[in-house]
Short mmCIF file of C-alpha atoms and ligand atoms in Angstrom, two decimals:
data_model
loop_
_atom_site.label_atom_id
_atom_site.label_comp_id
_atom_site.label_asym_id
_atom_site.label_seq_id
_atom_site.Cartn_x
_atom_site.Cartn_y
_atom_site.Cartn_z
CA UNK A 29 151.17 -48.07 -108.24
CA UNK A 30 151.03 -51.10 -110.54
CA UNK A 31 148.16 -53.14 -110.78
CA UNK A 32 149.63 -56.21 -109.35
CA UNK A 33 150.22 -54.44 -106.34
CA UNK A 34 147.15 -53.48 -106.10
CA UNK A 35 146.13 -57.12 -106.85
CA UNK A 36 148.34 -57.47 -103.30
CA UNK A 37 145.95 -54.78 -102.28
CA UNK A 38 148.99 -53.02 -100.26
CA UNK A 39 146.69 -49.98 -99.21
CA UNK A 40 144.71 -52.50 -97.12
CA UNK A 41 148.66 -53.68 -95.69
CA UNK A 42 148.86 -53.40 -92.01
CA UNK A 43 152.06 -55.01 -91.14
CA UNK A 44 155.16 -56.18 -92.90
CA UNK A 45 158.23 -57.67 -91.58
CA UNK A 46 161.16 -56.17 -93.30
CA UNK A 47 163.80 -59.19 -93.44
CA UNK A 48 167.45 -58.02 -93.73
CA UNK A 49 169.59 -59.99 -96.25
CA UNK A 50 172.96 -59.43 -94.48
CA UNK A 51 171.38 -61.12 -91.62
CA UNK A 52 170.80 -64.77 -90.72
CA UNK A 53 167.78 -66.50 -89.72
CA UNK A 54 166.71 -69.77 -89.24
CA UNK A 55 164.29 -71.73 -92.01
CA UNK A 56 162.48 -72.55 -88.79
CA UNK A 57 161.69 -68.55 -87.60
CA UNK A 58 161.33 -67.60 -91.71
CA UNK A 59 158.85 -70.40 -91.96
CA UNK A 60 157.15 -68.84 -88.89
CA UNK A 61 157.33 -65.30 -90.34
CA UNK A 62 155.63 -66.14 -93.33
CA UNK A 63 152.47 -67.73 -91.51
CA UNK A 64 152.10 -64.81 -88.64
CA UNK A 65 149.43 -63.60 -90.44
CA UNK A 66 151.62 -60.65 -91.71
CA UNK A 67 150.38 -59.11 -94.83
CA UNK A 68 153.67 -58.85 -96.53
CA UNK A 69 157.43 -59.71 -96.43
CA UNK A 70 160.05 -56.71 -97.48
CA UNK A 71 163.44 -57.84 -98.19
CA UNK A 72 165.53 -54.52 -97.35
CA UNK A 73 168.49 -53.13 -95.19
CA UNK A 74 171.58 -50.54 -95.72
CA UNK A 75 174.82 -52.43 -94.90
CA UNK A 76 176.47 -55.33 -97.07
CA UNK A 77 173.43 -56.43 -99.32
CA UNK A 78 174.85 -59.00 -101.51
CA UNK A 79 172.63 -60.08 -104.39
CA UNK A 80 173.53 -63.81 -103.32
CA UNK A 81 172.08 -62.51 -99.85
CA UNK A 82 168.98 -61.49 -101.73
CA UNK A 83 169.06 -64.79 -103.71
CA UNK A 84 169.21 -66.61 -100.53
CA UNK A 85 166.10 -65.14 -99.11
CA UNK A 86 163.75 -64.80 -102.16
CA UNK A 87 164.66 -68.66 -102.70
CA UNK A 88 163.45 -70.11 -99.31
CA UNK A 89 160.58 -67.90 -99.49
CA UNK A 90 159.37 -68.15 -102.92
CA UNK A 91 157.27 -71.67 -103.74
CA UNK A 92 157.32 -72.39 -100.17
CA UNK A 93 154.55 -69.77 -99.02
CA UNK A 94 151.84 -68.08 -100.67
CA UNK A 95 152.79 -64.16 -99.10
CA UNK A 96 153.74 -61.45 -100.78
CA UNK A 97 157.49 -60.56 -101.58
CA UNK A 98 158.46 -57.45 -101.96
CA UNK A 99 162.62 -55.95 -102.87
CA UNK A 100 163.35 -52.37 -101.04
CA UNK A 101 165.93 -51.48 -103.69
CA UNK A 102 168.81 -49.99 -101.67
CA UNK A 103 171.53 -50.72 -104.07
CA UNK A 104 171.58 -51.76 -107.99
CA UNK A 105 173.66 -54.49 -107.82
CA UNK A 106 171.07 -56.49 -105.87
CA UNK A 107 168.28 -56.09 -108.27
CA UNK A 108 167.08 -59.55 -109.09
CA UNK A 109 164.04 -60.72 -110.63
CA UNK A 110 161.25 -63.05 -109.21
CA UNK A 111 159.86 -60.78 -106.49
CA UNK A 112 156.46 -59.44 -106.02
CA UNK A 113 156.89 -55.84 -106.40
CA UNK A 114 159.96 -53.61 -106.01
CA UNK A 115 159.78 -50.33 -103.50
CA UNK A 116 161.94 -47.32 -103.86
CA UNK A 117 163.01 -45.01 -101.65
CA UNK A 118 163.41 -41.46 -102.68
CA UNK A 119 165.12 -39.96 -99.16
CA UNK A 120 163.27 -36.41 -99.04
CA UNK A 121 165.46 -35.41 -95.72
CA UNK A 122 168.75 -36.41 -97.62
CA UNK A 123 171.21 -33.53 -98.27
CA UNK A 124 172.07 -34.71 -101.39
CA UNK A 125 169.81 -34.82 -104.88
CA UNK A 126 171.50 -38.63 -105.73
CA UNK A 127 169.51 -39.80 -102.74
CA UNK A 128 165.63 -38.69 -103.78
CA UNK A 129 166.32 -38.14 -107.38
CA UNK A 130 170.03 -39.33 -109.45
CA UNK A 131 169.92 -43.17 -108.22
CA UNK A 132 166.44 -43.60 -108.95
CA UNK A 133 167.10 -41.24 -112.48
CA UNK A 134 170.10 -44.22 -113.11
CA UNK A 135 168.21 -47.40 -112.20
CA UNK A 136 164.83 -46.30 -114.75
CA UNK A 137 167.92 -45.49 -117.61
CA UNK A 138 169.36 -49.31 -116.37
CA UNK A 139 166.11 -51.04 -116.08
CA UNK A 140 163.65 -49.25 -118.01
CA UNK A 141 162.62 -51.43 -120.41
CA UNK A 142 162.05 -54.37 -118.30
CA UNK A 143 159.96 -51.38 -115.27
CA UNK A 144 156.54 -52.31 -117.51
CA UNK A 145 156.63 -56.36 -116.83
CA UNK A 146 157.85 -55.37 -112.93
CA UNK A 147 155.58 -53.69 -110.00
CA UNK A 148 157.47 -50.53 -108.72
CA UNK A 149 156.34 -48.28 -105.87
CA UNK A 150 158.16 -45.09 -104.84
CA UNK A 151 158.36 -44.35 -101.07
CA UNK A 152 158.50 -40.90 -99.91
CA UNK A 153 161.33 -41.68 -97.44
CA UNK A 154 161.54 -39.33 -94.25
CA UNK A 155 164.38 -40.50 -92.15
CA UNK A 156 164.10 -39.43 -88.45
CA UNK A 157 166.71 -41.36 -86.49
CA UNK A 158 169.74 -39.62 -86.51
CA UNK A 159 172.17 -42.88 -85.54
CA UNK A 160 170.36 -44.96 -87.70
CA UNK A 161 172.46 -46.34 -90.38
CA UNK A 162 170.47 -45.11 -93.62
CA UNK A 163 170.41 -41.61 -91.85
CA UNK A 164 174.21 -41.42 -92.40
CA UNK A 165 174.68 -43.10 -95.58
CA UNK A 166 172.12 -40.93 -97.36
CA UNK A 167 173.65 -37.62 -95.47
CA UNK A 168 169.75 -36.76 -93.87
CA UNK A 169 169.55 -33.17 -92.33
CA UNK A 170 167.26 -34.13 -88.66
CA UNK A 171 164.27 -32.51 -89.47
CA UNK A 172 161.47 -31.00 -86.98
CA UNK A 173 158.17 -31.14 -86.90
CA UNK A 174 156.90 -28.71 -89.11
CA UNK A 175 159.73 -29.68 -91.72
CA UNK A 176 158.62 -33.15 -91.43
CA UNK A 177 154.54 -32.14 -91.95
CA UNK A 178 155.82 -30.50 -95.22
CA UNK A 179 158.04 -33.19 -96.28
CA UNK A 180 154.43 -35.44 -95.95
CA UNK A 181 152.45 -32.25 -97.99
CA UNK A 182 155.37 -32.73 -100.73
CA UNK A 183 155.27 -36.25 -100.82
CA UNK A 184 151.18 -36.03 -101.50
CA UNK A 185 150.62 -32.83 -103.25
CA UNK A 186 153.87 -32.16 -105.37
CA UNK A 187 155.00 -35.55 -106.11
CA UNK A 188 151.87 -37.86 -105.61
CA UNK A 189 153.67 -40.70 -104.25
CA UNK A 190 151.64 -43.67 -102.95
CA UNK A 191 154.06 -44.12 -99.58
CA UNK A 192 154.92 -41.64 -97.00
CA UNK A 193 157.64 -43.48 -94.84
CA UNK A 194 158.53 -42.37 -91.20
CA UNK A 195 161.52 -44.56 -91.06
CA UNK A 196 163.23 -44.47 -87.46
CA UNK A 197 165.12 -47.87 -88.27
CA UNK A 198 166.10 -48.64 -84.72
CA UNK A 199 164.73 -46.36 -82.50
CA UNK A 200 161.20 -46.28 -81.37
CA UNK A 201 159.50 -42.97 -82.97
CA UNK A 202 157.26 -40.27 -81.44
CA UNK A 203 153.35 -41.21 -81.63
CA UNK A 204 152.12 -37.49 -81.85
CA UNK A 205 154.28 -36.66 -84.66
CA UNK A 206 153.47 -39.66 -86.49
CA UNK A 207 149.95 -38.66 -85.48
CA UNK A 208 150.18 -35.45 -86.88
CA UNK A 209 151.25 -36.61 -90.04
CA UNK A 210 148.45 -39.18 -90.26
CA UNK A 211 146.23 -36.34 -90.33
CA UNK A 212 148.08 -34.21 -93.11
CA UNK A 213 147.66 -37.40 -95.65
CA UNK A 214 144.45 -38.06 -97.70
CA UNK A 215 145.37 -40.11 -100.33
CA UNK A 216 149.09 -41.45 -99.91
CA UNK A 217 149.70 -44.25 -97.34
CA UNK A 218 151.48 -43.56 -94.21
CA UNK A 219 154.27 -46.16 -93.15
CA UNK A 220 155.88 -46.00 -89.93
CA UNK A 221 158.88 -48.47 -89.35
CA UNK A 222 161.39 -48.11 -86.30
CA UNK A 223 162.22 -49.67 -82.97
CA UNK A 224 159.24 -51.78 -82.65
CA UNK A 225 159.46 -55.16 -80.45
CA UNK A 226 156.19 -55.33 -78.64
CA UNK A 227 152.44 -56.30 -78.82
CA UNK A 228 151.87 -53.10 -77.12
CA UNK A 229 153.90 -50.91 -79.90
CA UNK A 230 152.69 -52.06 -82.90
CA UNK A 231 148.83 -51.52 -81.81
CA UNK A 232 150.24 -48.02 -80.64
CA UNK A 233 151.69 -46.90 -83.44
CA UNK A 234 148.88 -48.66 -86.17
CA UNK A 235 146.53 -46.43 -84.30
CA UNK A 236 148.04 -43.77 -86.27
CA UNK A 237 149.98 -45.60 -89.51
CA UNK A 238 148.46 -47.27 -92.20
CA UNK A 239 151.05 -49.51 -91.92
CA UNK A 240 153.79 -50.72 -89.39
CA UNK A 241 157.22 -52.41 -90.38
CA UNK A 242 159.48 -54.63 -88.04
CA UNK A 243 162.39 -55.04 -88.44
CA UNK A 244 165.35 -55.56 -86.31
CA UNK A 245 163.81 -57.26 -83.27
CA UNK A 246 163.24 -60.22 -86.08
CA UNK A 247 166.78 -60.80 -84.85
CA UNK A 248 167.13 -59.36 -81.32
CA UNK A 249 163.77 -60.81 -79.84
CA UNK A 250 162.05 -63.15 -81.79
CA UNK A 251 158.98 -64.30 -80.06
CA UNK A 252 158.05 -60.73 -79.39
CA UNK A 253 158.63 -59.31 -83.17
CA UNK A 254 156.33 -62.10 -84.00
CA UNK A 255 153.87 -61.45 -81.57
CA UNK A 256 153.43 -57.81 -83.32
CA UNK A 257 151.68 -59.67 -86.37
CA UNK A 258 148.65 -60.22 -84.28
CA UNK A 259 147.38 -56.47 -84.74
CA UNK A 260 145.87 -58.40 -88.36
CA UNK A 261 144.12 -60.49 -85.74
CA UNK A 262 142.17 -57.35 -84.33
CA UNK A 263 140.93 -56.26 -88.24
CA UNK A 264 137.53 -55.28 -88.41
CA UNK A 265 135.74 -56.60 -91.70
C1 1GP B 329 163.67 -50.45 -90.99
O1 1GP B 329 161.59 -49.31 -90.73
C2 1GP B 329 162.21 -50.55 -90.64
O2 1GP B 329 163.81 -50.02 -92.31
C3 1GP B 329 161.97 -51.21 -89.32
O3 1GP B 329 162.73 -50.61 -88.31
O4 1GP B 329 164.43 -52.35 -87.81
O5 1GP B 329 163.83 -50.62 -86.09
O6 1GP B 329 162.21 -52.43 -86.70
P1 1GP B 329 163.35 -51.55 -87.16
#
């Protein structure tokens, strides 16, 4: 981890609205985003990120409010400077090696000598929705529950990564297991991100991740998604 993000002191993050760059939203609900009290904006998705979709997004954020920014890198071509910190997946459930090793291998050759100016964070990515987009286009194998408690032991013990990710993008995920899991990690963070459009959820689920993401119900329900920033509201100091 990079000491800028640590200077965004992500392991005290909570909640972060992932914002999807091949989707619109108003200046008026950004603007509202960005003062929720969230502790971080991610600027992600799967399907038909354009760099001038990034562009777009990083502009009416950036100068406008003081929150950090941060790029999920899901393809190269949308790489663009001027964000907080960049996070990368490496897709531990994926059938292939190019998904958790040969596009990350590609983009250090690409971007290496410009990686010591940037902040980079690599996400242990464990993809558990089986219809969710990311789940196809990475070619996951559905993994149980002891397969998924190793996949977290990996992610800590072999390859010391900072991020454990339980991603069920679009699908609301099951507490025990993320549960479990919470009580496999020491050191590296656990996210949880997936189907989460309530108050209710997001205290649920933070009882057991370090971290919640929302995502789609940015666009499907508003008022509720932004509702789920209030579990920031509940920190104890
Ligand atoms: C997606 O984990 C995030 O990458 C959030 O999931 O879109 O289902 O909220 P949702």
């Amino acid at each position: 981890m990079g000491d800028a993000l640590l200077d965004m002191k992500i392991e005290d993050w909570k909640h972060i609205f992932k914002l999807d760059p091949a989707k619109s939203i108003s200046d008026e609900h950004l603007d509202l985003i960005c003062t929720s009290g969230t502790d971080a904006l991610v600027v992600g998705g799967t399907d038909n990120i354009t760099l001038s979709g990034v562009e777009d997004l990083l502009g009416r954020i950036k100068g406008k409010h003081p929150i950090p920014c941060v790029l999920e890198v899901s393809t190269m071509d949308s790489i663009i400077p001027g964000f907080d910190g960049y996070f990368v997946p490496m897709v531990l459930n994926s059938r292939d090696k190019k998904w958790m090793m040969d596009v990350q291998h590609q983009g250090i050759k690409q971007f290496q000598s410009l990686i010591k100016y940037v902040e980079i964070l690599f996400e242990g990515y464990c993809i558990l929705n089986k219809d969710a987009k990311a789940f196809q286009h990475t070619n996951c194998v559905m993994p149980d529950e002891e397969d998924v408690l190793a996949y977290a032991y990996m992610a800590e013990h072999v390859f010391h990564l900072p991020v454990f990710y339980m991603e069920y993008s679009g699908k609301y995920g099951d507490k025990e297991l993320v549960k479990r899991v919470k009580e496999e990690l020491t050191d590296t963070k656990l996210f949880y991100g997936g189907g989460i459009e309530t108050l209710e959820q997001a205290k649920e689920m933070k009882q057991y991740a370090d971290c919640i993401i929302v995502g789609n119900s940015i666009y499907t329900c508003f008022e509720q998604a932004l509702e789920t920033a209030k579990i920031n509201e509940e920190r104890t100091v």
